[in-house]
Coordinates of C-alpha atoms in Angstrom, one line a residue:
Chain N
M1 CA -18.9 2.8 72.4
A2 CA -19.3 -0.1 69.9
L3 CA -19.1 -2.5 73.0
I4 CA -22.3 -1.0 74.2
W5 CA -24.4 -1.4 71.1
W6 CA -22.9 -5.0 70.8
I7 CA -24.2 -5.8 74.4
L8 CA -27.5 -4.1 73.8
G9 CA -27.9 -6.1 70.4
V10 CA -27.3 -9.5 72.5
V11 CA -29.6 -8.5 75.2
L12 CA -32.4 -7.8 72.6
L13 CA -31.8 -11.0 70.8
I14 CA -32.0 -13.2 73.8
A15 CA -35.2 -11.0 75.1
I16 CA -36.7 -11.8 71.6
I17 CA -36.1 -15.5 71.8
F18 CA -37.5 -15.6 75.4
M19 CA -40.8 -13.9 73.8
Y20 CA -40.8 -16.3 70.9
Y21 CA -40.8 -19.4 72.9
Y22 CA -43.4 -17.9 75.5
N23 CA -45.7 -17.0 72.4
R24 CA -44.9 -20.2 70.8
F25 CA -46.1 -22.3 73.9
Q26 CA -49.2 -20.1 74.4
V27 CA -50.2 -20.5 71.0
L28 CA -49.9 -24.3 70.9
L29 CA -52.0 -24.4 74.3
N30 CA -54.6 -22.4 72.9
R31 CA -55.0 -24.7 69.8
I32 CA -55.3 -27.5 72.4
D33 CA -58.1 -25.9 74.1
N34 CA -59.6 -24.6 71.0
S35 CA -59.6 -28.4 69.5
L36 CA -61.1 -29.6 72.5
S37 CA -64.0 -27.3 72.5
Q38 CA -64.6 -28.5 68.9
I39 CA -65.1 -32.2 70.2
D40 CA -67.8 -30.8 72.5
V41 CA -69.5 -28.8 69.8
Q42 CA -69.6 -31.8 67.5
L43 CA -70.8 -34.0 70.4
K44 CA -73.6 -31.6 71.5
R45 CA -74.6 -31.5 67.9
R46 CA -75.0 -35.4 67.8
A47 CA -77.0 -35.0 71.0
D48 CA -79.3 -32.6 69.5
L49 CA -80.1 -35.0 66.6
I50 CA -81.1 -37.5 68.6
P51 CA -84.8 -36.6 69.8
N52 CA -85.6 -35.9 66.4
L53 CA -84.4 -39.3 65.1
I54 CA -86.5 -41.0 68.3
E55 CA -89.6 -39.3 67.1
T56 CA -89.3 -40.0 63.5
V57 CA -88.5 -44.0 64.5
K58 CA -91.4 -43.9 67.1
G59 CA -93.8 -43.0 64.1
F60 CA -93.2 -46.4 62.5
V61 CA -91.8 -48.6 64.8
K62 CA -94.1 -49.4 67.9
H63 CA -92.9 -52.5 69.5
E64 CA -89.2 -52.2 69.6
T65 CA -89.3 -49.9 72.9
S66 CA -86.0 -51.2 74.5
A67 CA -83.9 -50.2 71.6
I68 CA -85.3 -46.8 71.6
K69 CA -85.0 -46.4 75.3
A70 CA -81.4 -47.7 75.2
V71 CA -80.6 -44.6 72.8
T72 CA -82.5 -42.2 74.9
E73 CA -80.5 -43.6 77.8
A74 CA -77.2 -43.1 76.0
R75 CA -78.0 -39.5 75.1
K76 CA -78.8 -38.6 78.7
A77 CA -75.5 -40.1 79.4
L78 CA -73.8 -38.0 76.7
V79 CA -75.6 -34.6 77.8
S80 CA -74.4 -35.1 81.6
A81 CA -71.1 -36.4 80.9
K82 CA -68.3 -34.4 82.3
G83 CA -64.9 -34.2 80.6
V84 CA -64.2 -34.9 77.6
V85 CA -63.1 -38.7 78.0
D86 CA -66.3 -39.5 79.7
K87 CA -68.3 -37.7 76.8
V88 CA -66.3 -39.6 74.0
K89 CA -67.0 -42.8 76.1
A90 CA -70.7 -41.9 76.3
D91 CA -70.8 -40.9 72.5
N92 CA -69.3 -44.6 71.9
K93 CA -72.3 -46.1 73.7
L94 CA -74.6 -43.9 71.9
E95 CA -73.1 -45.0 68.7
S96 CA -73.6 -48.8 69.5
A97 CA -77.5 -48.2 70.7
L98 CA -77.8 -46.3 67.3
K99 CA -76.5 -49.2 65.4
T100 CA -79.2 -51.4 67.0
I101 CA -82.0 -48.8 65.9
F102 CA -80.5 -48.4 62.3
A103 CA -80.5 -52.6 62.0
I104 CA -84.3 -52.5 63.4
A105 CA -85.0 -50.0 60.5
E106 CA -84.0 -52.6 58.2
G107 CA -87.4 -54.4 58.8
Y108 CA -89.4 -51.4 58.1
P109 CA -89.6 -50.4 54.5
D110 CA -91.5 -47.2 55.2
L111 CA -89.2 -46.0 57.6
K112 CA -86.1 -46.8 55.6
A113 CA -87.6 -45.0 52.9
N114 CA -88.6 -41.8 54.9
T115 CA -86.8 -38.8 53.9
N116 CA -86.5 -37.4 57.4
F117 CA -85.0 -40.5 59.0
L118 CA -82.5 -40.8 55.8
E119 CA -81.4 -37.1 56.4
L120 CA -81.0 -37.8 60.2
Q121 CA -79.0 -40.6 59.7
R122 CA -76.7 -38.9 57.1
E123 CA -76.3 -36.1 59.6
L124 CA -75.5 -38.5 62.6
A125 CA -72.7 -40.3 60.3
S126 CA -71.3 -36.9 59.4
T127 CA -71.3 -35.5 63.0
E128 CA -69.6 -38.9 64.0
D129 CA -66.8 -38.2 61.3
K130 CA -66.5 -34.6 62.4
V131 CA -66.1 -35.9 66.0
A132 CA -63.2 -38.5 65.0
Y133 CA -61.6 -35.5 63.2
A134 CA -61.9 -33.4 66.0
R135 CA -60.1 -35.9 68.0
Q136 CA -57.6 -36.4 65.8
Y137 CA -56.8 -32.9 65.3
Y138 CA -56.9 -32.6 69.3
N139 CA -54.2 -35.2 69.4
D140 CA -52.1 -33.6 66.6
S141 CA -52.1 -30.5 68.4
I142 CA -50.9 -32.2 71.6
L143 CA -48.2 -33.9 69.6
T144 CA -46.9 -30.5 68.2
Y145 CA -47.0 -29.1 71.7
N146 CA -45.4 -32.1 73.2
N147 CA -42.7 -32.1 70.7
L148 CA -41.8 -28.3 71.3
S149 CA -41.8 -28.8 74.9
T150 CA -39.7 -31.9 75.2
T151 CA -37.0 -31.5 72.9
M152 CA -34.1 -29.0 73.1
P153 CA -34.3 -26.0 73.2
G154 CA -38.0 -25.9 73.7
A155 CA -37.5 -28.2 76.7
F156 CA -35.3 -25.6 78.5
F157 CA -38.0 -23.1 78.3
A158 CA -41.1 -25.2 78.9
K159 CA -39.3 -25.9 82.5
L160 CA -38.6 -22.0 82.5
Y161 CA -42.2 -21.3 82.0
G162 CA -43.5 -24.3 83.8
K163 CA -45.3 -25.6 80.9
K164 CA -46.1 -29.6 81.4
E165 CA -46.4 -32.2 78.8
R166 CA -49.9 -32.9 78.1
E167 CA -51.8 -36.0 77.7
Y168 CA -53.4 -37.6 74.6
L169 CA -56.8 -38.4 74.6
K170 CA -56.6 -42.1 74.5
I171 CA -59.8 -44.4 74.0
T172 CA -59.3 -47.8 72.8
E173 CA -61.5 -50.0 70.8
A174 CA -62.8 -49.5 67.0
E175 CA -63.3 -45.8 67.4
K176 CA -61.9 -44.9 64.1
K177 CA -64.4 -46.8 62.3
P178 CA -67.4 -44.8 61.2
V179 CA -70.7 -46.1 61.5
N180 CA -71.5 -48.6 58.6
V181 CA -75.1 -48.7 58.0
K182 CA -75.8 -50.8 54.7
F183 CA -79.0 -51.0 53.5
Chain B
M1 CA -39.3 -40.3 47.2
E2 CA -37.5 -37.6 49.4
R3 CA -39.7 -36.4 52.1
V4 CA -40.4 -32.8 52.4
D5 CA -41.6 -31.3 56.0
F6 CA -44.7 -29.4 55.7
R7 CA -43.6 -26.5 57.2
D8 CA -40.4 -26.4 54.9
Q9 CA -42.7 -26.7 51.9
I10 CA -45.0 -23.9 53.1
S11 CA -41.9 -21.4 53.5
N12 CA -40.5 -22.6 50.4
N13 CA -43.9 -21.9 48.6
K14 CA -44.3 -18.3 50.0
L15 CA -40.5 -17.6 49.3
R16 CA -40.7 -18.9 45.6
S17 CA -44.1 -16.7 45.3
Y18 CA -42.6 -13.7 45.9
F19 CA -39.4 -14.7 43.9
L20 CA -41.7 -15.2 40.9
M21 CA -43.5 -12.4 41.3
A22 CA -40.3 -10.2 41.1
I23 CA -39.3 -12.1 38.0
I24 CA -42.3 -11.3 36.3
F25 CA -41.9 -7.9 37.0
V26 CA -38.6 -7.8 35.9
V27 CA -39.4 -9.8 32.6
F28 CA -42.3 -7.4 32.2
V29 CA -40.0 -4.2 32.3
L30 CA -37.4 -5.8 30.2
F31 CA -39.9 -6.5 27.3
G32 CA -40.9 -2.8 27.6
Y33 CA -37.2 -1.8 27.1
V34 CA -36.7 -4.2 24.3
I35 CA -40.0 -3.0 22.7
S36 CA -39.2 0.8 22.9
F37 CA -35.9 0.2 21.2
A38 CA -37.1 -2.0 18.6
F39 CA -39.8 0.7 17.6
D40 CA -38.6 4.1 18.6
P41 CA -36.2 4.9 21.5
G42 CA -37.9 8.4 21.6
F43 CA -40.9 6.6 23.3
F44 CA -38.4 4.9 25.8
F45 CA -39.6 6.6 29.1
I46 CA -43.3 6.4 28.1
I47 CA -43.4 2.8 27.2
M48 CA -41.1 2.1 30.4
I49 CA -43.8 3.8 32.6
I50 CA -46.5 2.3 30.9
S51 CA -45.1 -1.3 31.4
I52 CA -44.1 -0.8 34.9
I53 CA -47.7 0.6 35.8
F54 CA -49.1 -2.2 33.9
S55 CA -47.5 -5.1 35.2
L56 CA -47.7 -3.7 38.6
S57 CA -51.2 -3.5 38.4
Y58 CA -51.8 -7.0 36.4
L59 CA -49.8 -8.6 39.3
L60 CA -51.9 -7.0 42.1
I61 CA -55.2 -7.3 40.7
S62 CA -54.4 -11.2 39.8
Y63 CA -52.9 -11.8 43.1
Y64 CA -56.0 -10.6 45.1
N65 CA -58.7 -11.9 42.9
S66 CA -56.8 -15.3 42.3
D67 CA -59.8 -17.5 43.3
K68 CA -62.3 -15.4 41.6
I69 CA -60.4 -15.4 38.2
A70 CA -59.9 -19.2 38.6
V71 CA -63.6 -19.9 39.3
A72 CA -64.9 -17.6 36.8
S73 CA -62.5 -19.1 34.2
V74 CA -64.1 -22.6 34.3
G75 CA -67.5 -21.1 34.7
A76 CA -68.1 -22.6 38.1
K77 CA -71.0 -22.0 40.4
L78 CA -71.1 -21.4 44.3
A79 CA -72.1 -24.5 45.9
S80 CA -75.6 -24.4 47.8
R81 CA -75.5 -25.9 51.3
E82 CA -79.0 -27.5 50.9
K83 CA -78.2 -29.2 47.4
H84 CA -74.6 -30.1 48.3
K85 CA -74.8 -31.5 51.7
Q86 CA -72.3 -34.0 51.6
Y87 CA -69.7 -31.7 49.9
Y88 CA -70.3 -29.3 52.6
N89 CA -70.0 -31.9 55.4
L90 CA -67.0 -33.6 54.1
V91 CA -65.1 -30.3 53.6
E92 CA -66.3 -29.2 57.3
G93 CA -64.7 -32.5 58.7
L94 CA -61.6 -32.0 56.8
T95 CA -61.2 -28.2 58.2
I96 CA -61.8 -29.8 61.6
A97 CA -59.1 -32.4 61.0
S98 CA -56.7 -29.9 59.7
G99 CA -57.6 -26.7 61.8
M100 CA -58.0 -24.7 58.5
P101 CA -60.5 -22.1 57.9
M102 CA -63.4 -23.1 55.8
P103 CA -63.0 -22.3 52.0
K104 CA -65.4 -21.2 49.8
L105 CA -67.0 -24.3 47.9
Y106 CA -67.9 -24.1 44.1
V107 CA -69.2 -26.6 41.6
M108 CA -68.7 -26.7 37.8
E109 CA -70.6 -28.7 35.3
S110 CA -68.5 -31.4 33.8
F111 CA -68.7 -35.2 33.0
Q112 CA -65.0 -35.7 34.4
I113 CA -63.9 -36.6 37.9
N114 CA -62.1 -33.5 38.9
A115 CA -61.6 -30.7 41.3
F116 CA -59.2 -27.7 42.0
A117 CA -58.1 -25.2 44.7
S118 CA -57.3 -21.7 44.2
G119 CA -56.6 -18.4 46.1
R120 CA -54.0 -16.3 47.7
D121 CA -53.9 -18.1 51.3
P122 CA -56.2 -20.1 53.4
N123 CA -58.2 -17.4 54.5
N124 CA -59.1 -16.6 51.1
A125 CA -59.1 -19.9 49.3
V126 CA -61.8 -21.8 47.2
I127 CA -62.3 -25.5 46.3
C128 CA -64.2 -26.3 43.2
V129 CA -65.3 -29.8 42.2
T130 CA -66.9 -31.2 39.1
T131 CA -70.5 -32.3 39.1
G132 CA -69.1 -35.8 37.6
A133 CA -67.0 -35.8 40.9
L134 CA -70.1 -35.3 42.9
E135 CA -72.1 -37.9 41.3
K136 CA -69.7 -40.8 40.4
L137 CA -67.6 -40.9 43.7
E138 CA -68.4 -42.5 47.0
K139 CA -68.3 -40.7 50.0
R140 CA -64.7 -41.8 51.0
E141 CA -63.2 -41.1 47.5
L142 CA -64.8 -37.7 47.4
E143 CA -63.2 -37.1 50.8
G144 CA -60.0 -38.3 49.5
V145 CA -60.0 -35.8 46.5
L146 CA -61.2 -32.8 48.7
S147 CA -58.6 -33.7 51.2
H148 CA -56.1 -33.4 48.4
E149 CA -57.2 -30.0 47.4
L150 CA -57.3 -28.7 51.0
S151 CA -53.7 -29.6 51.4
H152 CA -53.0 -27.5 48.1
I153 CA -54.2 -24.7 50.2
A154 CA -52.5 -25.6 53.5
N155 CA -49.2 -26.0 51.5
Y156 CA -49.7 -22.3 49.8
D157 CA -49.4 -24.3 46.7
I158 CA -52.3 -22.1 45.4
R159 CA -50.8 -19.1 45.9
Y160 CA -47.8 -20.3 44.0
M161 CA -49.7 -22.3 41.2
T162 CA -52.0 -19.1 40.7
I163 CA -48.9 -16.6 40.1
V164 CA -47.4 -19.2 37.8
T165 CA -50.5 -19.4 36.1
V166 CA -50.7 -15.3 35.9
M167 CA -47.2 -15.4 34.4
V168 CA -48.0 -17.7 31.7
G169 CA -50.9 -15.7 30.7
M170 CA -49.1 -12.5 30.6
I171 CA -46.1 -13.7 28.8
A172 CA -48.1 -15.1 26.1
I173 CA -50.3 -11.9 26.0
V174 CA -47.5 -9.8 25.7
S175 CA -45.3 -11.8 23.3
Q176 CA -48.4 -11.9 21.1
I177 CA -48.8 -8.3 21.0
F178 CA -45.2 -7.8 20.4
L179 CA -45.1 -10.4 17.4
R180 CA -48.3 -8.7 15.9
S181 CA -47.3 -5.3 16.5
L182 CA -44.2 -5.8 13.9
W183 CA -46.8 -6.1 10.8
F184 CA -47.5 -2.6 11.6
R185 CA -44.0 -1.4 11.9
S186 CA -43.2 1.9 9.7
G187 CA -40.5 0.9 7.3
D188 CA -38.0 3.4 8.3
S189 CA -34.5 1.7 8.6
R190 CA -32.9 3.1 11.7
N191 CA -30.3 1.0 13.6
N192 CA -32.7 -0.8 15.8
G193 CA -32.6 -4.3 14.0
I194 CA -30.6 -6.0 16.9
F195 CA -33.5 -5.3 18.9
I196 CA -36.1 -6.7 16.9
V197 CA -34.3 -9.8 16.6
I198 CA -33.9 -9.9 20.3
G199 CA -37.7 -9.1 20.5
I200 CA -38.7 -11.7 18.3
I201 CA -36.4 -14.3 20.0
M202 CA -37.9 -13.2 23.5
A203 CA -41.4 -13.5 22.3
I204 CA -41.2 -16.8 20.9
L205 CA -39.0 -18.3 23.6
A206 CA -40.4 -16.7 26.8
P207 CA -44.0 -18.6 26.5
I208 CA -42.0 -22.0 25.8
V209 CA -39.6 -21.6 28.9
V210 CA -42.6 -20.4 31.2
S211 CA -44.5 -23.5 30.3
L212 CA -41.7 -25.8 31.0
I213 CA -41.3 -24.2 34.3
Q214 CA -45.0 -24.7 34.9
L215 CA -44.9 -28.6 34.1
S216 CA -41.9 -29.2 36.3
I217 CA -43.1 -27.8 39.5
S218 CA -46.7 -28.9 39.5
R219 CA -45.7 -32.5 39.5
K220 CA -43.6 -32.8 42.7
R221 CA -46.7 -30.9 44.3
E222 CA -49.3 -33.6 43.4
F223 CA -47.3 -36.2 45.5
A224 CA -46.8 -33.7 48.5
A225 CA -50.5 -32.9 48.2
D226 CA -51.5 -36.7 48.3
A227 CA -49.4 -37.1 51.1
S228 CA -50.9 -34.5 53.4
A229 CA -54.2 -35.5 52.2
V230 CA -53.6 -38.8 53.9
K231 CA -52.4 -37.0 56.9
F232 CA -56.1 -35.5 57.2
T233 CA -57.9 -38.4 56.4
R234 CA -55.6 -41.2 57.7
Y235 CA -57.1 -43.2 55.0
P236 CA -55.4 -43.5 51.7
G237 CA -57.7 -46.0 50.5
G238 CA -60.3 -43.2 49.5
L239 CA -57.8 -41.5 47.4
V240 CA -56.5 -44.5 45.9
K241 CA -60.2 -45.7 44.9
A242 CA -61.1 -42.2 43.3
L243 CA -57.7 -42.3 41.3
K244 CA -58.4 -45.4 39.9
K245 CA -62.1 -44.3 39.0
I246 CA -60.6 -41.7 36.9
Q247 CA -58.2 -44.1 35.4
V248 CA -60.6 -46.4 34.3
G249 CA -63.2 -43.8 33.2
H250 CA -63.4 -42.4 29.9
F251 CA -64.5 -39.0 29.9
P252 CA -64.5 -36.5 27.1
E253 CA -61.7 -33.6 27.1
E254 CA -62.9 -30.4 29.1
K255 CA -63.4 -27.8 26.4
K256 CA -64.2 -24.9 29.0
V257 CA -61.1 -25.2 30.8
S258 CA -58.1 -23.3 29.5
K259 CA -54.9 -24.7 29.3
A260 CA -53.2 -22.2 31.5
V261 CA -55.3 -23.5 34.6
A262 CA -54.7 -27.2 34.1
P263 CA -52.0 -27.7 36.6
L264 CA -54.4 -26.4 39.1
F265 CA -56.6 -29.6 38.9
F266 CA -56.8 -32.8 40.8
S267 CA -56.1 -34.9 37.3
N268 CA -55.0 -33.6 34.1
P269 CA -58.1 -32.4 32.2
F270 CA -56.6 -32.9 28.7
K271 CA -55.1 -35.8 27.3
G272 CA -51.7 -36.1 26.1
W273 CA -50.9 -32.8 26.5
G274 CA -47.8 -32.2 28.5
S275 CA -47.6 -33.8 31.8
T276 CA -48.8 -31.1 34.4
H277 CA -49.6 -34.3 36.6
P278 CA -47.6 -37.5 37.4
P279 CA -49.2 -40.3 36.1
L280 CA -52.1 -41.9 37.8
E281 CA -50.3 -45.4 38.3
K282 CA -47.5 -43.6 40.0
R283 CA -49.7 -41.6 42.3
I284 CA -51.6 -44.9 43.4
E285 CA -48.5 -46.8 43.8
V286 CA -47.1 -44.2 46.1
L287 CA -50.4 -44.0 48.1
E288 CA -50.7 -47.6 48.6
R289 CA -47.5 -48.0 50.1
M290 CA -48.5 -45.7 53.0

């Protein structure tokens, strides 16, 4: 009789371990997906701020059409980009186009002092920070997941459940640096 | 310095929190026991029941309202999103970086550069900064400070520290009540002298012991919170610069802050009062090595 209870206990324990690992993988994968959408949210916010900025700048700067056009183009590329890698790349392009605009604004004291302009500039900088943080968290989440699925005993369960290692979001260049617009 | 894994730190903090709550309860009941024998053993049961009910409700109320109590005790106000845009933006960025829920943000009037976090878990947490910090710190410096506070929340330091603070407050109250009540004792000479002596010794020693505990625990946590702050921002420079600004700044002592809540703060609000925090130089040194 006692033996039956022992066997039952062991079976239950094994079932719990199997369940634990299944849930753990699922939780970590959900976190990865969620952090990916967080990057999306922030990029979209950025794209939404641009038209406003363009309007404001246009009111003061009449002749710098090419710089303004570059920003508009970059925004278009960002909005239509598919997949997070392309989106982040498009965002980097937008970032450098914005730098030109902010450099041009240097020569226009009225624009520089315009509260709306300042506000937008600050918003853009803070969304850029958030994009960077969202990417950092995305990679952190992948690291946690990969650590679990490539080390024992997690690796055994990963194989069992067909969970594969995930790729980090790798985009080179001076991406970590926030925009430094000095006045 | 030994390295502590964050997950270990968190479960450690949770465990210790419950342990401390149990201790508070026992100490309280013990106090009731001694007091009842010191005065009149006939009231033993009544006093015990009262002390159990009182200590339980004290623990539960302060546990579930710790954030509100801490914020109210320093007279902080809810930060408005319009007025403190940068504050909100920085914390939002950090919650994204750490994957944590957004805490409630408060501001307190003070010339000092300081901040604290409180609450019982990340879903019920507050961060409060001084107006001095908002005015005197650059964006990256403020971010470093906020990140430090957010890591106190993430590591469950807030729960632990809050419970310790509660314990300090309670023991102080009870020992005061006991010592004062001795004046009004009726002068009959029953055989309870020994309990009076024990009671007096407990009433004098308990607050001292508890403050010592409070001092020793909060120092280690500051290093851990600095480390996880850098894990969120990946930029030790901001925090270092903020600490240096506090180091060189000569701010008047904070009168509104009760000493009981001092360990919750980013840097010690009092000069030369114990050391709830490791020296700034030491913290800067550790950060600069990262």
